[in-house]
């Protein structure tokens, strides 16, 4: 069996930076240290931090005075940041610069009086954070059909932003629909480059592979999108959290195997999957 592992599999720049920030603060924080929710969608990393006494805060939880709180790579809402600062806590912002840029763009476009349309998942914390930077509100859509159903006045001026991990193919379809309307449409493709490269490479491998493994956390939205993309071109695609979910039977009949992983999947987990397929089958 030939094995093709995507070069872009694993931690992206923003996740790497956020995880590094936590480990650095573990050395220098004077009081208790927390992350505002799990620092990444990966149990191995989160459990390692818990073992070091660094616990993720529950939604809305305020830790004791003297604590330090690290904000995650996909950012938080303005209210949450202000609430933590108002409680007198040390707030360390590990928001990825690409996400922070969307916050700025949302504010600038809103200030011009334009209607904001965000392509993304309304329940994802990154989108909630972006929404909080839209003082006049925003429409959040995920599917092309939702773009068809948008109703603004015929001369509306709309600015389109995207969650950094959006599916590029869906983004293009939605933009195509919006550009056919009478609206004045300004498109800001804010899907991050790391995501685009990862999705393109995954799709490319999945097109010629007979079997494709996507490794990622259950709650990782970018990993699920990778799965979606690979599945469209290779029906024999599976999504696993770790090597323990693989079974030898699944590999029967596979001549070319592709492996990719989401932005929050540590190298060690990708390595374990590779070792399994190279040595155990
Ligand atoms: S996927 Fe892109 S935007 Fe999101 S954390 Fe990684 S580098 Fe930053």
mmCIF file of C-alpha atoms and ligand atoms in Angstrom:
data_model
loop_
_atom_site.group_PDB
_atom_site.id
_atom_site.type_symbol
_atom_site.label_atom_id
_atom_site.label_comp_id
_atom_site.label_asym_id
_atom_site.label_seq_id
_atom_site.Cartn_x
_atom_site.Cartn_y
_atom_site.Cartn_z
ATOM 1 C CA UNK A 1 0.000 0.000 0.000
ATOM 2 C CA UNK A 2 1.304 3.434 -0.982
ATOM 3 C CA UNK A 3 0.901 6.036 1.772
ATOM 4 C CA UNK A 4 0.649 9.745 1.001
ATOM 5 C CA UNK A 5 0.702 12.081 4.008
ATOM 6 C CA UNK A 6 -0.303 15.717 3.423
ATOM 7 C CA UNK A 7 2.593 18.096 4.118
ATOM 8 C CA UNK A 8 0.120 20.602 5.569
ATOM 9 C CA UNK A 9 -1.325 18.124 8.117
ATOM 10 C CA UNK A 10 -1.237 19.253 11.749
ATOM 11 C CA UNK A 11 -0.825 22.439 13.781
ATOM 12 C CA UNK A 12 -1.207 25.705 11.893
ATOM 13 C CA UNK A 13 0.678 28.864 12.790
ATOM 14 C CA UNK A 14 -2.115 30.249 15.024
ATOM 15 C CA UNK A 15 -2.633 27.044 17.000
ATOM 16 C CA UNK A 16 1.108 26.506 17.417
ATOM 17 C CA UNK A 17 1.444 30.070 18.708
ATOM 18 C CA UNK A 18 -1.471 29.709 21.173
ATOM 19 C CA UNK A 19 -0.223 26.391 22.570
ATOM 20 C CA UNK A 20 3.297 27.812 22.911
ATOM 21 C CA UNK A 21 1.875 30.832 24.755
ATOM 22 C CA UNK A 22 0.216 28.565 27.324
ATOM 23 C CA UNK A 23 3.408 26.577 27.975
ATOM 24 C CA UNK A 24 5.410 29.817 28.287
ATOM 25 C CA UNK A 25 2.935 31.237 30.794
ATOM 26 C CA UNK A 26 3.001 27.949 32.710
ATOM 27 C CA UNK A 27 6.591 28.894 33.562
ATOM 28 C CA UNK A 28 6.032 32.529 34.454
ATOM 29 C CA UNK A 29 2.454 33.044 35.765
ATOM 30 C CA UNK A 30 2.496 33.971 39.438
ATOM 31 C CA UNK A 31 -1.074 32.921 40.283
ATOM 32 C CA UNK A 32 -3.393 30.238 38.877
ATOM 33 C CA UNK A 33 -3.406 29.892 35.094
ATOM 34 C CA UNK A 34 -6.476 29.146 32.953
ATOM 35 C CA UNK A 35 -7.379 29.011 29.278
ATOM 36 C CA UNK A 36 -10.726 30.510 28.275
ATOM 37 C CA UNK A 37 -12.203 27.206 27.117
ATOM 38 C CA UNK A 38 -10.017 24.387 25.718
ATOM 39 C CA UNK A 39 -6.953 25.997 24.085
ATOM 40 C CA UNK A 40 -7.422 23.714 21.069
ATOM 41 C CA UNK A 41 -9.893 21.013 20.140
ATOM 42 C CA UNK A 42 -7.594 18.217 21.116
ATOM 43 C CA UNK A 43 -7.977 16.104 24.237
ATOM 44 C CA UNK A 44 -4.318 15.026 24.407
ATOM 45 C CA UNK A 45 -3.093 18.605 24.679
ATOM 46 C CA UNK A 46 -5.918 19.742 26.964
ATOM 47 C CA UNK A 47 -5.384 16.788 29.338
ATOM 48 C CA UNK A 48 -1.649 17.456 29.474
ATOM 49 C CA UNK A 49 -2.387 21.054 30.499
ATOM 50 C CA UNK A 50 -4.914 19.923 33.120
ATOM 51 C CA UNK A 51 -2.238 17.614 34.553
ATOM 52 C CA UNK A 52 -0.046 20.719 34.932
ATOM 53 C CA UNK A 53 -2.873 22.530 36.757
ATOM 54 C CA UNK A 54 -3.988 24.618 33.757
ATOM 55 C CA UNK A 55 -7.722 24.152 33.467
ATOM 56 C CA UNK A 56 -10.028 25.404 30.693
ATOM 57 C CA UNK A 57 -12.705 27.772 32.044
ATOM 58 C CA UNK A 58 -16.357 26.852 31.463
ATOM 59 C CA UNK A 59 -18.370 29.341 29.350
ATOM 60 C CA UNK A 60 -18.835 32.538 31.364
ATOM 61 C CA UNK A 61 -16.766 31.298 34.316
ATOM 62 C CA UNK A 62 -14.696 33.932 36.151
ATOM 63 C CA UNK A 63 -11.662 32.518 37.968
ATOM 64 C CA UNK A 64 -10.414 33.762 41.363
ATOM 65 C CA UNK A 65 -8.611 37.124 41.659
ATOM 66 C CA UNK A 66 -4.908 36.959 40.832
ATOM 67 C CA UNK A 67 -5.475 34.472 38.017
ATOM 68 C CA UNK A 68 -4.193 34.705 34.461
ATOM 69 C CA UNK A 69 -6.470 33.769 31.565
ATOM 70 C CA UNK A 70 -5.241 32.971 28.060
ATOM 71 C CA UNK A 71 -7.600 33.691 25.166
ATOM 72 C CA UNK A 72 -7.714 31.057 22.428
ATOM 73 C CA UNK A 73 -6.500 31.331 18.844
ATOM 74 C CA UNK A 74 -10.018 31.755 17.464
ATOM 75 C CA UNK A 75 -10.685 34.716 19.753
ATOM 76 C CA UNK A 76 -13.544 35.631 22.072
ATOM 77 C CA UNK A 77 -16.396 38.125 22.068
ATOM 78 C CA UNK A 78 -15.700 41.728 23.063
ATOM 79 C CA UNK A 79 -17.990 41.275 26.091
ATOM 80 C CA UNK A 80 -16.071 38.255 27.318
ATOM 81 C CA UNK A 81 -12.727 40.024 27.053
ATOM 82 C CA UNK A 82 -14.083 43.076 28.885
ATOM 83 C CA UNK A 83 -15.680 40.905 31.578
ATOM 84 C CA UNK A 84 -12.357 39.170 32.312
ATOM 85 C CA UNK A 85 -10.449 42.456 32.364
ATOM 86 C CA UNK A 86 -13.098 44.089 34.594
ATOM 87 C CA UNK A 87 -12.606 41.229 37.083
ATOM 88 C CA UNK A 88 -8.983 42.428 37.443
ATOM 89 C CA UNK A 89 -7.490 39.307 35.873
ATOM 90 C CA UNK A 90 -4.367 39.199 33.721
ATOM 91 C CA UNK A 91 -5.653 38.535 30.215
ATOM 92 C CA UNK A 92 -3.185 37.156 27.673
ATOM 93 C CA UNK A 93 -4.484 37.439 24.128
ATOM 94 C CA UNK A 94 -3.417 34.466 21.984
ATOM 95 C CA UNK A 95 -5.994 35.280 19.295
ATOM 96 C CA UNK A 96 -4.495 34.382 15.910
ATOM 97 C CA UNK A 97 -3.528 37.587 14.033
ATOM 98 C CA UNK A 98 -5.613 36.388 11.059
ATOM 99 C CA UNK A 99 -8.713 36.268 13.272
ATOM 100 C CA UNK A 100 -7.868 39.644 14.848
ATOM 101 C CA UNK A 101 -7.696 41.061 11.295
ATOM 102 C CA UNK A 102 -11.301 39.928 10.668
ATOM 103 C CA UNK A 103 -12.369 41.719 13.867
ATOM 104 C CA UNK A 104 -10.810 44.921 12.487
ATOM 105 C CA UNK A 105 -12.378 44.456 9.046
ATOM 106 C CA UNK A 106 -15.814 43.833 10.603
ATOM 107 C CA UNK A 107 -15.528 47.101 12.528
ATOM 108 C CA UNK A 108 -14.266 49.082 9.517
ATOM 109 C CA UNK A 109 -16.927 47.764 7.133
ATOM 110 C CA UNK A 110 -19.666 48.330 9.738
ATOM 111 C CA UNK A 111 -18.429 51.899 10.257
ATOM 112 C CA UNK A 112 -18.901 52.498 6.501
ATOM 113 C CA UNK A 113 -22.560 51.601 6.999
ATOM 114 C CA UNK A 114 -22.286 48.341 5.067
ATOM 115 C CA UNK A 115 -24.320 45.246 5.954
ATOM 116 C CA UNK A 116 -22.006 42.435 7.033
ATOM 117 C CA UNK A 117 -22.505 38.861 5.845
ATOM 118 C CA UNK A 118 -20.343 36.265 7.573
ATOM 119 C CA UNK A 119 -19.871 32.891 5.898
ATOM 120 C CA UNK A 120 -19.368 30.440 8.729
ATOM 121 C CA UNK A 121 -20.930 28.520 11.559
ATOM 122 C CA UNK A 122 -23.019 30.828 13.781
ATOM 123 C CA UNK A 123 -22.418 28.676 16.848
ATOM 124 C CA UNK A 124 -18.611 28.568 16.493
ATOM 125 C CA UNK A 125 -16.746 30.782 18.995
ATOM 126 C CA UNK A 126 -14.718 32.396 16.199
ATOM 127 C CA UNK A 127 -17.921 33.563 14.483
ATOM 128 C CA UNK A 128 -19.418 34.694 17.784
ATOM 129 C CA UNK A 129 -16.268 36.776 18.299
ATOM 130 C CA UNK A 130 -16.496 38.300 14.795
ATOM 131 C CA UNK A 131 -20.194 39.072 15.330
ATOM 132 C CA UNK A 132 -19.346 41.003 18.491
ATOM 133 C CA UNK A 133 -17.266 43.351 16.303
ATOM 134 C CA UNK A 134 -20.261 44.142 14.088
ATOM 135 C CA UNK A 135 -22.056 46.918 15.990
ATOM 136 C CA UNK A 136 -24.942 46.904 13.484
ATOM 137 C CA UNK A 137 -25.295 43.118 13.515
ATOM 138 C CA UNK A 138 -24.550 40.683 10.701
ATOM 139 C CA UNK A 139 -26.155 37.847 8.790
ATOM 140 C CA UNK A 140 -24.384 34.513 9.270
ATOM 141 C CA UNK A 141 -24.809 31.928 6.533
ATOM 142 C CA UNK A 142 -23.216 28.571 5.957
ATOM 143 C CA UNK A 143 -24.820 27.040 2.867
ATOM 144 C CA UNK A 144 -25.375 28.372 -0.675
ATOM 145 C CA UNK A 145 -29.173 27.956 -0.212
ATOM 146 C CA UNK A 146 -29.017 30.423 2.677
ATOM 147 C CA UNK A 147 -27.363 32.960 0.365
ATOM 148 C CA UNK A 148 -30.317 32.589 -2.038
ATOM 149 C CA UNK A 149 -32.695 33.254 0.835
ATOM 150 C CA UNK A 150 -31.017 36.485 2.046
ATOM 151 C CA UNK A 151 -33.336 39.468 1.710
ATOM 152 C CA UNK A 152 -31.878 42.949 1.767
ATOM 153 C CA UNK A 153 -33.168 46.049 -0.008
ATOM 154 C CA UNK A 154 -32.269 45.989 -3.733
ATOM 155 C CA UNK A 155 -29.560 48.658 -3.347
ATOM 156 C CA UNK A 156 -28.011 47.190 -0.174
ATOM 157 C CA UNK A 157 -24.256 47.488 0.274
ATOM 158 C CA UNK A 158 -22.942 44.256 1.687
ATOM 159 C CA UNK A 159 -19.476 43.199 2.811
ATOM 160 C CA UNK A 160 -18.763 39.493 2.906
ATOM 161 C CA UNK A 161 -16.355 38.017 5.454
ATOM 162 C CA UNK A 162 -15.586 34.367 6.174
ATOM 163 C CA UNK A 163 -14.704 32.269 9.187
ATOM 164 C CA UNK A 164 -10.994 31.506 8.744
ATOM 165 C CA UNK A 165 -11.620 27.767 8.392
ATOM 166 C CA UNK A 166 -14.544 27.933 5.923
ATOM 167 C CA UNK A 167 -14.794 25.435 3.109
ATOM 168 C CA UNK A 168 -13.322 27.298 0.094
ATOM 169 C CA UNK A 169 -15.616 25.580 -2.431
ATOM 170 C CA UNK A 170 -18.737 26.613 -0.518
ATOM 171 C CA UNK A 171 -17.370 30.127 -0.042
ATOM 172 C CA UNK A 172 -16.935 30.455 -3.837
ATOM 173 C CA UNK A 173 -20.465 29.170 -4.496
ATOM 174 C CA UNK A 174 -21.965 31.627 -1.998
ATOM 175 C CA UNK A 175 -19.994 34.555 -3.433
ATOM 176 C CA UNK A 176 -21.131 33.609 -6.949
ATOM 177 C CA UNK A 177 -24.772 33.716 -5.800
ATOM 178 C CA UNK A 178 -24.378 37.059 -4.039
ATOM 179 C CA UNK A 179 -22.572 38.637 -6.989
ATOM 180 C CA UNK A 180 -25.530 37.843 -9.241
ATOM 181 C CA UNK A 181 -27.860 39.953 -7.070
ATOM 182 C CA UNK A 182 -28.481 43.692 -7.344
ATOM 183 C CA UNK A 183 -26.531 44.346 -4.128
ATOM 184 C CA UNK A 184 -23.266 46.263 -4.053
ATOM 185 C CA UNK A 185 -21.077 43.342 -2.938
ATOM 186 C CA UNK A 186 -17.613 43.728 -1.432
ATOM 187 C CA UNK A 187 -15.928 40.358 -0.869
ATOM 188 C CA UNK A 188 -13.169 40.003 1.681
ATOM 189 C CA UNK A 189 -11.878 36.468 1.478
ATOM 190 C CA UNK A 190 -10.725 35.984 5.053
ATOM 191 C CA UNK A 191 -10.284 32.218 4.869
ATOM 192 C CA UNK A 192 -6.751 31.877 6.161
ATOM 193 C CA UNK A 193 -4.029 30.749 3.814
ATOM 194 C CA UNK A 194 -3.080 27.793 6.033
ATOM 195 C CA UNK A 195 -6.683 26.541 5.727
ATOM 196 C CA UNK A 196 -6.780 26.977 1.944
ATOM 197 C CA UNK A 197 -3.473 25.166 1.450
ATOM 198 C CA UNK A 198 -4.582 22.339 3.769
ATOM 199 C CA UNK A 199 -7.952 21.940 2.016
ATOM 200 C CA UNK A 200 -6.440 22.037 -1.487
ATOM 201 C CA UNK A 201 -3.774 19.489 -0.630
ATOM 202 C CA UNK A 202 -6.287 17.182 1.093
ATOM 203 C CA UNK A 203 -8.633 17.325 -1.902
ATOM 204 C CA UNK A 204 -5.771 16.688 -4.312
ATOM 205 C CA UNK A 205 -4.667 13.543 -2.433
ATOM 206 C CA UNK A 206 -8.254 12.332 -1.907
ATOM 207 C CA UNK A 207 -8.886 12.534 -5.675
ATOM 208 C CA UNK A 208 -6.402 9.770 -6.462
ATOM 209 C CA UNK A 209 -6.423 7.808 -3.172
ATOM 210 C CA UNK A 210 -8.662 4.734 -2.679
ATOM 211 C CA UNK A 211 -8.876 5.479 1.028
ATOM 212 C CA UNK A 212 -8.416 8.693 2.995
ATOM 213 C CA UNK A 213 -7.940 9.195 6.739
ATOM 214 C CA UNK A 214 -8.661 12.591 8.298
ATOM 215 C CA UNK A 215 -7.268 12.852 11.821
ATOM 216 C CA UNK A 216 -8.845 15.445 14.089
ATOM 217 C CA UNK A 217 -10.747 16.207 17.273
ATOM 218 C CA UNK A 218 -14.506 15.580 17.289
ATOM 219 C CA UNK A 219 -15.188 19.259 17.998
ATOM 220 C CA UNK A 220 -12.647 20.610 15.553
ATOM 221 C CA UNK A 221 -14.566 22.484 12.885
ATOM 222 C CA UNK A 222 -11.633 22.704 10.457
ATOM 223 C CA UNK A 223 -11.057 18.927 10.714
ATOM 224 C CA UNK A 224 -14.721 18.232 9.997
ATOM 225 C CA UNK A 225 -14.542 20.482 6.931
ATOM 226 C CA UNK A 226 -11.481 18.589 5.711
ATOM 227 C CA UNK A 227 -13.460 15.376 6.087
ATOM 228 C CA UNK A 228 -16.344 16.903 4.116
ATOM 229 C CA UNK A 229 -13.995 17.990 1.297
ATOM 230 C CA UNK A 230 -12.216 14.616 1.069
ATOM 231 C CA UNK A 231 -15.481 12.689 1.255
ATOM 232 C CA UNK A 232 -16.851 14.521 -1.741
ATOM 233 C CA UNK A 233 -14.089 13.164 -3.974
ATOM 234 C CA UNK A 234 -13.251 9.912 -2.150
ATOM 235 C CA UNK A 235 -16.255 8.065 -0.654
ATOM 236 C CA UNK A 236 -13.881 5.850 1.318
ATOM 237 C CA UNK A 237 -12.870 8.648 3.718
ATOM 238 C CA UNK A 238 -12.904 8.191 7.487
ATOM 239 C CA UNK A 239 -12.585 10.679 10.331
ATOM 240 C CA UNK A 240 -10.680 9.473 13.406
ATOM 241 C CA UNK A 241 -9.562 11.120 16.625
ATOM 242 C CA UNK A 242 -6.600 8.791 17.119
ATOM 243 C CA UNK A 243 -4.983 5.547 15.997
ATOM 244 C CA UNK A 244 -7.185 3.542 18.400
ATOM 245 C CA UNK A 245 -10.198 4.110 16.131
ATOM 246 C CA UNK A 246 -8.599 2.354 13.141
ATOM 247 C CA UNK A 247 -9.354 -1.264 12.325
ATOM 248 C CA UNK A 248 -7.332 -3.498 9.987
ATOM 249 C CA UNK A 249 -10.510 -4.475 8.025
ATOM 250 C CA UNK A 250 -11.058 -0.924 6.852
ATOM 251 C CA UNK A 251 -7.789 -1.046 4.885
ATOM 252 C CA UNK A 252 -8.704 -4.090 2.790
ATOM 253 C CA UNK A 253 -8.593 -3.291 -0.934
ATOM 254 C CA UNK A 254 -6.797 0.020 -0.470
ATOM 255 C CA UNK A 255 -3.784 0.485 -2.723
ATOM 256 C CA UNK A 256 -3.200 4.194 -2.256
ATOM 257 C CA UNK A 257 -3.904 5.642 1.181
ATOM 258 C CA UNK A 258 -4.026 9.373 1.921
ATOM 259 C CA UNK A 259 -3.636 10.894 5.386
ATOM 260 C CA UNK A 260 -4.320 14.442 6.451
ATOM 261 C CA UNK A 261 -5.124 16.167 9.754
ATOM 262 C CA UNK A 262 -6.765 19.291 11.109
ATOM 263 C CA UNK A 263 -5.015 22.395 12.411
ATOM 264 C CA UNK A 264 -5.377 21.305 16.030
ATOM 265 C CA UNK A 265 -3.991 17.786 15.624
ATOM 266 C CA UNK A 266 -0.578 17.340 17.279
ATOM 267 C CA UNK A 267 2.192 15.742 15.197
ATOM 268 C CA UNK A 268 2.475 12.863 17.654
ATOM 269 C CA UNK A 269 -1.082 11.711 16.866
ATOM 270 C CA UNK A 270 -0.462 11.912 13.093
ATOM 271 C CA UNK A 271 2.778 10.022 13.627
ATOM 272 C CA UNK A 272 0.991 7.241 15.560
ATOM 273 C CA UNK A 273 -1.464 6.783 12.675
ATOM 274 C CA UNK A 274 1.413 6.604 10.176
ATOM 275 C CA UNK A 275 3.352 4.130 12.313
ATOM 276 C CA UNK A 276 0.257 1.923 12.563
ATOM 277 C CA UNK A 277 -0.351 1.803 8.817
ATOM 278 C CA UNK A 278 3.330 1.306 8.006
ATOM 279 C CA UNK A 279 4.046 -1.399 10.569
ATOM 280 C CA UNK A 280 0.850 -3.086 11.767
ATOM 281 C CA UNK A 281 -0.991 -3.847 8.539
HETATM 282 S S1 LIG B 1 -6.498 28.196 10.936
HETATM 283 FE FE1 LIG B 1 -5.527 30.099 10.240
HETATM 284 S S2 LIG B 1 -6.655 31.677 11.290
HETATM 285 FE FE2 LIG B 1 -7.117 29.816 12.360
HETATM 286 S S3 LIG B 1 -5.624 29.730 13.981
HETATM 287 FE FE3 LIG B 1 -4.749 28.638 12.258
HETATM 288 S S4 LIG B 1 -3.500 30.145 11.161
HETATM 289 FE FE4 LIG B 1 -4.899 31.256 12.510
#
